[in-house]
Coordinates of C-alpha atoms and ligand atoms in Angstrom, one line a residue:
M1 CA 120.9 100.9 61.5
S2 CA 121.5 98.1 63.7
K3 CA 123.6 99.6 67.7
V4 CA 125.8 97.1 69.5
I5 CA 126.0 98.3 72.9
K6 CA 129.9 97.0 73.8
G7 CA 131.8 95.3 76.4
G8 CA 129.0 96.2 79.5
T9 CA 127.9 94.1 81.7
V10 CA 124.8 93.1 81.7
C11 CA 122.4 93.4 84.8
T12 CA 119.2 92.8 85.1
A13 CA 116.8 91.8 88.1
D14 CA 118.2 88.8 88.1
R15 CA 121.3 88.4 86.1
T16 CA 124.7 89.4 85.3
W17 CA 127.0 88.6 83.0
K18 CA 129.4 90.3 80.0
A19 CA 127.7 90.7 76.7
D20 CA 127.1 92.9 73.8
V21 CA 123.1 93.3 72.5
L22 CA 122.4 94.5 69.9
I23 CA 120.1 96.8 69.2
E24 CA 117.7 96.6 65.3
G25 CA 115.3 99.2 65.0
E26 CA 113.4 100.0 68.5
V27 CA 113.7 96.2 70.2
I28 CA 116.5 93.7 71.2
K29 CA 117.0 91.7 68.5
Q30 CA 120.3 90.1 70.1
I31 CA 122.7 89.7 73.8
G32 CA 125.4 87.9 72.9
E33 CA 129.7 87.7 73.2
D34 CA 131.1 89.8 70.3
L35 CA 128.3 91.2 68.0
K36 CA 128.2 92.9 65.1
G37 CA 126.4 96.7 64.4
D38 CA 126.6 99.4 62.5
E39 CA 127.6 101.6 65.3
Y40 CA 128.9 100.4 68.5
I41 CA 128.0 102.3 71.6
D42 CA 131.2 102.0 74.4
A43 CA 130.1 100.2 77.6
E44 CA 133.3 99.1 78.7
G45 CA 133.6 98.9 82.8
A46 CA 130.1 99.9 82.9
Y47 CA 126.5 97.9 83.7
V48 CA 123.9 97.5 80.8
I49 CA 120.4 98.3 82.5
P50 CA 116.9 98.5 81.5
G51 CA 115.7 101.8 81.9
G52 CA 114.4 103.3 84.8
I53 CA 110.9 103.5 85.4
D54 CA 109.1 105.8 87.4
P55 CA 106.8 104.8 88.3
H56 CA 104.6 108.1 90.3
T57 CA 104.7 111.3 88.9
H58 CA 102.7 114.5 88.6
L59 CA 104.5 116.9 85.5
E60 CA 102.0 120.2 84.7
M61 CA 99.2 118.8 87.7
P62 CA 96.3 121.4 88.4
F63 CA 97.0 120.6 92.4
M64 CA 96.0 123.3 95.6
G65 CA 95.5 126.6 93.5
T66 CA 98.5 126.5 91.1
T67 CA 100.3 124.6 88.9
A68 CA 103.5 121.7 88.9
A69 CA 106.0 123.6 87.1
E70 CA 107.4 121.0 85.7
T71 CA 106.4 120.0 82.2
F72 CA 106.2 117.0 79.9
E73 CA 109.4 118.1 78.2
S74 CA 111.6 119.1 80.7
G75 CA 110.2 116.6 82.6
T76 CA 111.1 113.9 80.4
W77 CA 114.7 115.6 79.3
A78 CA 115.4 115.4 83.1
A79 CA 114.1 111.9 83.5
A80 CA 116.3 110.7 80.4
A81 CA 119.3 112.7 81.4
G82 CA 118.9 110.2 85.6
G83 CA 118.6 107.8 83.5
T84 CA 115.4 106.8 83.5
T85 CA 113.3 106.4 80.2
M86 CA 109.9 106.2 81.1
L87 CA 107.2 108.1 83.7
V88 CA 104.1 107.2 84.9
D89 CA 102.4 110.1 85.3
F90 CA 98.6 110.7 87.8
C91 CA 96.0 111.7 85.8
L92 CA 93.8 114.2 87.3
P93 CA 89.6 114.8 86.7
G94 CA 88.8 118.7 85.5
E95 CA 85.8 121.0 87.2
D96 CA 83.4 118.8 84.7
G97 CA 84.6 115.4 86.3
S98 CA 85.1 113.2 83.3
I99 CA 87.8 111.0 83.6
K100 CA 87.7 110.4 79.6
N101 CA 87.9 113.7 78.9
A102 CA 91.2 114.1 81.4
I103 CA 93.6 111.5 80.4
N104 CA 92.6 113.6 76.7
E105 CA 93.7 116.3 78.6
W106 CA 96.8 114.6 79.2
H107 CA 97.4 113.0 76.0
R108 CA 96.8 117.0 74.4
K109 CA 99.6 118.2 76.9
S110 CA 101.8 115.5 76.8
A111 CA 102.3 114.2 73.0
P112 CA 104.0 117.1 71.8
Q113 CA 106.1 117.5 74.9
I114 CA 107.5 114.1 75.6
C115 CA 111.5 113.1 75.6
A116 CA 110.9 109.9 77.0
D117 CA 107.8 107.1 76.7
I118 CA 104.9 107.6 79.5
G119 CA 101.9 106.5 80.9
Y120 CA 99.4 107.6 83.0
H121 CA 97.2 106.1 86.1
M122 CA 93.8 108.1 87.0
A123 CA 92.5 109.7 90.1
I124 CA 89.2 108.9 91.1
T125 CA 88.0 111.4 93.9
G126 CA 84.3 111.1 93.5
W127 CA 81.8 108.2 92.8
N128 CA 79.4 108.8 90.9
E129 CA 77.8 106.6 87.1
T130 CA 79.4 108.4 85.4
I131 CA 82.9 107.5 87.4
F132 CA 81.2 104.3 87.2
A133 CA 80.9 103.9 83.4
E134 CA 84.3 106.3 81.8
M135 CA 86.9 103.9 84.4
E136 CA 86.1 101.1 81.5
D137 CA 86.6 103.5 78.8
A138 CA 89.8 104.1 80.5
V139 CA 91.1 100.4 81.0
K140 CA 90.6 101.2 77.2
M141 CA 92.5 103.9 76.6
G142 CA 95.6 101.8 78.3
V143 CA 94.9 103.1 82.2
N144 CA 94.3 100.0 83.8
S145 CA 95.6 102.0 87.6
F146 CA 93.1 104.0 88.9
K147 CA 94.4 105.8 92.7
H148 CA 92.2 107.1 95.2
F149 CA 93.5 110.0 98.0
M150 CA 92.2 108.9 101.7
A151 CA 94.1 112.0 102.0
Y152 CA 93.1 116.2 100.9
K153 CA 89.8 116.5 102.8
G154 CA 87.6 118.8 100.4
A155 CA 89.4 118.4 97.8
L156 CA 90.5 115.2 96.2
M157 CA 89.6 113.0 98.4
V158 CA 87.0 109.8 98.8
E159 CA 85.3 108.7 101.4
D160 CA 85.4 104.6 102.7
D161 CA 81.9 104.3 101.0
E162 CA 83.1 105.6 97.4
M163 CA 86.2 103.4 97.2
F164 CA 85.3 100.1 98.3
A165 CA 83.2 101.0 95.1
S166 CA 86.0 102.1 93.4
F167 CA 87.9 98.9 94.3
Q168 CA 84.9 96.1 93.4
R169 CA 85.0 98.2 89.8
C170 CA 88.8 97.6 89.1
K171 CA 88.8 94.3 90.2
E172 CA 85.6 93.9 87.8
L173 CA 87.9 95.7 84.8
G174 CA 91.2 94.2 85.7
A175 CA 92.5 96.9 86.6
L176 CA 94.9 98.3 89.8
P177 CA 93.5 99.7 92.5
M178 CA 95.9 102.3 94.6
V179 CA 95.5 104.4 97.7
H180 CA 97.1 107.5 99.0
A181 CA 97.4 106.5 102.5
E182 CA 96.8 109.5 105.0
N183 CA 93.3 109.6 107.3
G184 CA 92.6 112.8 105.4
D185 CA 90.3 113.8 108.6
V186 CA 92.2 113.5 111.5
V187 CA 95.2 114.8 109.3
D188 CA 92.3 117.6 108.8
L189 CA 91.9 118.4 112.8
L190 CA 95.1 118.1 113.4
Q191 CA 95.8 121.1 110.9
K192 CA 93.4 123.1 112.6
E193 CA 95.1 122.5 115.8
M194 CA 98.3 123.5 115.0
L195 CA 96.8 126.9 112.9
A196 CA 94.9 127.3 116.3
K197 CA 98.5 127.1 118.6
G198 CA 99.8 129.8 116.4
I199 CA 101.8 127.1 114.8
T200 CA 101.9 127.5 111.1
G201 CA 104.9 127.0 110.1
P202 CA 106.5 123.7 107.7
E203 CA 106.9 122.4 111.1
A204 CA 103.4 121.9 112.2
H205 CA 103.6 119.9 108.0
A206 CA 104.8 117.2 110.2
Y207 CA 103.1 117.6 113.4
S208 CA 99.6 117.8 111.6
R209 CA 100.5 114.0 109.5
P210 CA 102.3 111.5 111.9
P211 CA 102.8 108.0 110.5
E212 CA 100.5 107.1 112.7
V213 CA 97.7 108.6 110.2
E214 CA 99.5 106.7 107.1
G215 CA 99.7 103.8 109.1
E216 CA 96.4 103.6 109.8
A217 CA 95.0 104.6 106.5
A218 CA 97.4 102.3 104.8
N219 CA 95.1 99.5 107.2
R220 CA 91.8 100.5 106.8
A221 CA 92.9 100.0 102.9
I222 CA 94.0 97.3 102.6
M223 CA 91.4 95.6 104.6
I224 CA 88.7 97.0 102.1
A225 CA 91.2 95.7 99.2
D226 CA 90.7 92.2 100.9
A227 CA 87.1 92.9 101.4
V228 CA 86.9 93.6 97.9
G229 CA 89.5 90.9 97.1
T230 CA 91.3 92.5 94.5
P231 CA 95.2 93.5 94.7
L232 CA 96.6 97.2 96.1
Y233 CA 99.0 99.4 95.7
I234 CA 100.2 101.6 98.1
V235 CA 101.6 104.8 96.7
H236 CA 104.7 106.9 98.5
V237 CA 105.2 105.0 101.5
S238 CA 107.3 106.2 104.1
C239 CA 106.5 104.7 107.5
E240 CA 106.8 101.6 109.5
Q241 CA 103.5 102.0 110.1
A242 CA 101.7 101.8 107.2
H243 CA 104.9 99.1 106.1
E244 CA 104.2 96.6 108.9
A245 CA 100.3 96.6 107.4
I246 CA 102.0 95.5 104.3
R247 CA 104.5 93.1 105.4
R248 CA 101.6 91.4 107.5
A249 CA 99.1 91.1 104.5
R250 CA 101.8 89.8 102.1
Q251 CA 102.4 87.5 104.8
K252 CA 98.9 86.1 104.1
G253 CA 98.7 85.9 101.0
M254 CA 97.7 89.3 99.7
R255 CA 98.8 91.0 96.7
I256 CA 99.6 94.8 98.3
Y257 CA 102.0 96.3 96.3
G258 CA 104.4 98.8 98.2
E259 CA 105.9 102.8 96.7
P260 CA 108.9 104.2 99.3
L261 CA 110.2 107.4 97.8
I262 CA 113.7 107.8 96.8
Q263 CA 113.4 111.2 99.1
F264 CA 112.0 109.0 102.2
L265 CA 115.1 106.5 101.5
T266 CA 117.7 109.5 101.9
L267 CA 116.3 112.4 103.7
D268 CA 114.7 112.8 107.3
E269 CA 112.5 114.7 108.5
S270 CA 115.0 117.6 110.8
E271 CA 114.7 119.1 106.8
Y272 CA 111.3 120.8 109.0
F273 CA 113.5 122.0 112.1
K274 CA 116.3 123.8 109.8
G275 CA 115.1 127.3 111.3
D276 CA 114.8 127.9 107.5
W277 CA 111.2 128.7 106.1
M278 CA 112.2 128.4 102.4
H279 CA 114.3 125.1 103.0
S280 CA 111.9 123.9 105.2
A281 CA 108.8 124.7 102.7
R282 CA 110.2 123.4 99.6
R283 CA 110.2 119.8 101.5
V284 CA 107.0 119.9 102.4
M285 CA 105.0 116.5 100.5
S286 CA 102.4 114.3 101.8
P287 CA 103.7 112.3 103.5
P288 CA 106.3 114.0 104.6
F289 CA 110.2 112.7 105.6
R290 CA 110.4 110.8 108.5
G291 CA 113.2 110.0 111.3
K292 CA 115.7 107.6 111.2
E293 CA 113.6 105.2 112.0
H294 CA 111.7 105.1 109.2
Q295 CA 113.8 105.0 107.0
A296 CA 115.5 102.2 108.1
S297 CA 112.1 100.2 108.1
L298 CA 111.9 101.1 104.7
W299 CA 115.3 100.0 103.1
A300 CA 114.5 96.6 105.4
G301 CA 111.5 96.4 103.1
L302 CA 113.8 96.9 100.0
Q303 CA 115.9 94.0 100.9
S304 CA 113.5 91.6 101.6
G305 CA 110.7 92.5 99.1
S306 CA 107.8 93.6 101.3
L307 CA 108.1 97.3 99.8
Q308 CA 108.8 96.0 95.4
V309 CA 109.3 99.8 93.6
V310 CA 111.2 103.3 94.9
A311 CA 109.2 106.2 93.0
T312 CA 109.7 110.0 93.7
D313 CA 106.7 111.1 92.9
H314 CA 107.7 113.9 91.5
A315 CA 105.7 117.3 91.7
A316 CA 107.8 120.6 91.5
F317 CA 106.9 123.6 93.3
T318 CA 108.6 127.1 92.5
S319 CA 110.0 128.8 96.0
E320 CA 107.6 131.1 93.9
Q321 CA 104.5 128.7 94.3
K322 CA 105.9 127.3 97.6
L323 CA 105.6 131.3 99.0
M324 CA 101.6 130.6 98.9
G325 CA 101.8 129.0 102.6
K326 CA 104.0 131.8 103.8
D327 CA 101.9 131.7 106.5
N328 CA 100.1 129.0 106.1
F329 CA 101.1 125.5 106.3
C330 CA 98.7 124.5 104.9
L331 CA 98.2 126.3 101.2
I332 CA 102.3 125.4 101.2
P333 CA 102.2 123.1 97.3
N334 CA 103.3 119.6 97.9
G335 CA 105.6 118.5 96.3
S336 CA 109.7 117.9 95.5
N337 CA 111.5 116.4 92.8
G338 CA 113.5 113.4 92.2
L339 CA 112.7 112.0 88.8
E340 CA 116.4 113.2 87.6
E341 CA 118.0 111.7 90.9
R342 CA 115.7 109.0 91.7
L343 CA 118.7 106.2 89.8
A344 CA 122.1 108.2 91.4
V345 CA 120.7 108.1 94.9
L346 CA 119.6 105.3 94.8
W347 CA 122.5 103.9 93.5
T348 CA 124.6 105.9 95.9
E349 CA 123.1 104.8 99.2
G350 CA 121.7 102.1 99.0
V351 CA 124.3 99.7 96.2
E352 CA 127.3 101.3 97.4
T353 CA 126.9 101.0 101.4
G354 CA 125.6 97.5 100.5
R355 CA 122.4 97.9 101.3
L356 CA 121.2 96.4 98.0
T357 CA 122.7 94.5 95.4
P358 CA 123.3 96.1 91.6
N359 CA 119.8 93.5 90.8
E360 CA 117.6 94.6 93.4
F361 CA 118.8 98.2 92.2
V362 CA 117.1 96.6 89.0
A363 CA 114.5 95.5 90.2
A364 CA 113.1 98.3 92.7
T365 CA 114.1 101.5 89.7
S366 CA 112.8 99.4 86.5
T367 CA 111.4 95.8 86.5
N368 CA 108.9 95.4 89.1
V369 CA 107.6 98.1 88.0
A370 CA 107.0 97.1 85.0
K371 CA 105.5 93.7 85.8
I372 CA 103.5 95.3 88.6
L373 CA 102.4 97.8 86.0
N374 CA 101.9 95.2 83.6
I375 CA 104.0 96.7 80.9
Y376 CA 107.0 93.7 81.6
P377 CA 108.6 92.2 79.6
K378 CA 108.6 95.6 76.7
K379 CA 109.4 97.4 79.7
G380 CA 111.7 96.5 82.5
A381 CA 114.3 93.6 80.8
I382 CA 116.9 93.1 78.8
V383 CA 116.0 90.2 76.3
E384 CA 115.3 89.9 72.5
G385 CA 111.9 91.5 71.8
A386 CA 111.4 93.7 74.4
D387 CA 112.0 97.2 73.6
A388 CA 115.4 98.9 73.9
D389 CA 114.9 100.4 76.5
I390 CA 119.1 100.8 78.3
V391 CA 120.8 102.9 80.3
V392 CA 124.6 102.4 79.8
W393 CA 125.8 103.0 83.8
D394 CA 129.0 103.9 84.7
P395 CA 129.6 103.4 88.9
K396 CA 132.9 106.2 88.1
I397 CA 131.3 109.1 87.4
S398 CA 130.8 110.9 90.5
K399 CA 129.0 114.5 90.7
T400 CA 127.5 116.8 92.9
I401 CA 123.7 116.6 93.0
S402 CA 122.4 120.9 92.7
A403 CA 120.4 123.3 90.6
A404 CA 122.7 124.9 88.7
N405 CA 123.2 121.2 87.0
H406 CA 120.2 119.9 86.8
H407 CA 118.0 119.5 84.0
S408 CA 114.4 120.3 86.2
V409 CA 112.9 123.6 85.6
L410 CA 112.9 123.9 89.7
D411 CA 115.0 126.7 91.0
Y412 CA 116.3 124.5 93.8
N413 CA 116.9 120.6 94.6
V414 CA 116.3 119.1 97.6
F415 CA 119.2 116.8 97.0
E416 CA 121.1 120.2 96.7
G417 CA 125.2 119.1 97.8
F418 CA 124.7 114.5 98.1
N419 CA 127.6 113.6 96.0
V420 CA 126.5 110.3 93.6
T421 CA 128.8 108.2 92.2
A422 CA 127.1 106.8 89.5
Q423 CA 126.0 108.4 86.2
A424 CA 123.7 107.4 83.0
R425 CA 126.4 107.0 80.6
Y426 CA 124.1 107.0 77.8
T427 CA 120.4 106.5 78.3
L428 CA 118.6 104.5 75.1
S429 CA 114.8 105.1 74.5
R430 CA 113.9 102.6 71.7
G431 CA 117.0 102.3 70.8
D432 CA 117.2 106.0 70.4
V433 CA 120.4 107.4 72.4
I434 CA 118.1 110.0 74.0
W435 CA 121.4 111.5 76.7
A436 CA 125.2 110.8 76.7
W437 CA 127.2 111.5 79.5
G438 CA 129.4 115.1 78.4
Q439 CA 127.2 116.6 75.7
N440 CA 124.1 117.6 77.4
S441 CA 121.8 117.9 74.1
Q442 CA 117.9 117.5 74.7
P443 CA 116.6 114.5 72.9
Q444 CA 113.0 115.8 70.7
P445 CA 110.2 116.8 72.5
G446 CA 107.8 114.6 70.9
R447 CA 109.1 111.9 70.3
G448 CA 108.3 110.0 73.6
R449 CA 105.9 107.7 73.2
F450 CA 102.1 106.9 75.2
V451 CA 102.2 102.9 76.7
P452 CA 99.0 101.8 76.5
R453 CA 99.1 98.9 79.5
P454 CA 96.5 96.4 79.6
P455 CA 93.8 94.9 82.6
F456 CA 95.3 92.4 83.7
A457 CA 93.4 88.3 83.3
S458 CA 92.1 86.4 85.7
A459 CA 94.5 84.4 88.0
T460 CA 91.4 82.7 90.1
K461 CA 94.0 79.0 88.4
A462 CA 96.5 80.0 90.2
L463 CA 95.3 80.0 93.5
S464 CA 97.6 77.9 95.5
K465 CA 96.4 74.7 97.4
W466 CA 98.1 76.5 100.4
K467 CA 95.0 79.3 99.9
E468 CA 92.6 76.5 98.7
L469 CA 93.3 74.4 102.3
N470 CA 94.0 77.4 104.6
S471 CA 91.4 80.3 103.4
P472 CA 88.3 78.7 101.8
R473 CA 87.0 82.9 101.9
Q474 CA 89.9 83.7 99.4
I475 CA 88.9 81.0 96.7
A476 CA 86.4 82.9 96.0
R477 CA 88.6 85.5 94.3
D478 CA 89.8 86.5 91.3
P479 CA 92.9 88.0 92.4
M480 CA 94.9 89.7 88.5
N481 CA 97.6 87.7 87.1
I482 CA 100.5 89.1 88.6
P483 CA 103.9 87.0 88.4
A484 CA 104.7 85.9 92.1
G485 CA 107.9 86.8 93.6
I486 CA 107.5 90.4 93.9
Ligands
URP513 O1 103.1 115.4 98.1 C1 102.7 114.4 97.0 N1 102.5 113.9 97.1 N2 102.4 115.8 96.4 C2 101.4 115.2 94.8 C3 100.2 114.6 94.6 C4 100.4 113.4 95.8 O2 99.7 113.2 97.0 O3 100.9 112.6 95.9
ZN514 ZN1 85.8 110.1 106.2
ZN515 ZN1 99.2 111.2 96.4
ZN516 ZN1 101.9 111.7 94.5

């Protein structure tokens, strides 16, 4: 059975043009005019874009004494409803500390539930010979990126020597190191100061994690990556201080990638100072929401290319779970939602306002993610042979975001009341329609697949003459083969 997406405007990271898209089985067969097929999907008046890829989620993650409430099933359905066809979830080692077992555990949980495709990042939360050895197993299992928590002291945090050793191992294996950049030692001290002063509410969460602690950690991680000679991906960039470190490093020729979140672009720190405990606690995440000047910096980064992707860090904890911290803000489970809302909010606040072009929107929500995570052009592209992960994106459907009609299991939504001006008319995952506006039927759990991501090839020979002439240290390096220009 072939399908033709008919009459739309194909919009990719680099082009916009009127064309039909013919799908055969799971892949794109042809892009052109007046294509014929067995079935037709109406895209008249809409954009035809590559399915969204959310590079950062935490579904059913055990964290801070509880487990994130969003399941693989509800999370991937919410994703589909919002035009996201793939997400990359963070795997955490269990009690035994084994990476391999953690990946198998994530497969066990996710496989029967997922309605759309999934990949994993692996968290490195300590350092020993087993972890060193198992990182290779992880790469062979299709996990080519490793996250290091510089925060959450006493729990997930790694020390600098551990991070350095792990970055070296990543480089050896052709894997991409990632960091959660916040100085965990300073945060820990500031948290204690707040409690000592009797400031126990969610506003103290913001006070104890100022932008400087994020900027310091981003700088430190970048310098460690530079010493090792590896690219680096900085997750959930929230502030100018971290963004500034990324800009500076990129200008020097380093492959440093920065990921702002849709929450950081559109919600600010005033959310913590409304005098409503539950409202603020629901928005407690790390790093915290920032002031407007930081939002302006993040938008500028997306415009200029110094920041490449927009993620959600979707970590959903119910109101009841948030109450765990009612007497002590340090115990409020950290995390907020966005998986379903990311595309619509970025379109409304980015494209509708003229901050981003539709092509930049596609790059930030899909294509750049696929390139950086090494699954392009299987994902993130509308080209012949690519997976038919496609969204018919309707810029004329408006709605008001609300917990009353979202697909998340959460009892609230941090974007409650936001008016968005665009929606997915259809979402296709490998050729299957998994979402149709107005029908609201759930895709088959278990139809989604794990997408293995191969290690990066060496790019030593691709080093530019400029670097040879200007930076002798750089020549000995072996940066990965990530395409230039992102
Ligand atoms: O607050 C957050 N970001 N929760 C999820 C875990 C993490 O640090 O990414
Ligand atoms: Zn330390
Ligand atoms: Zn994090
Ligand atoms: Zn996260």
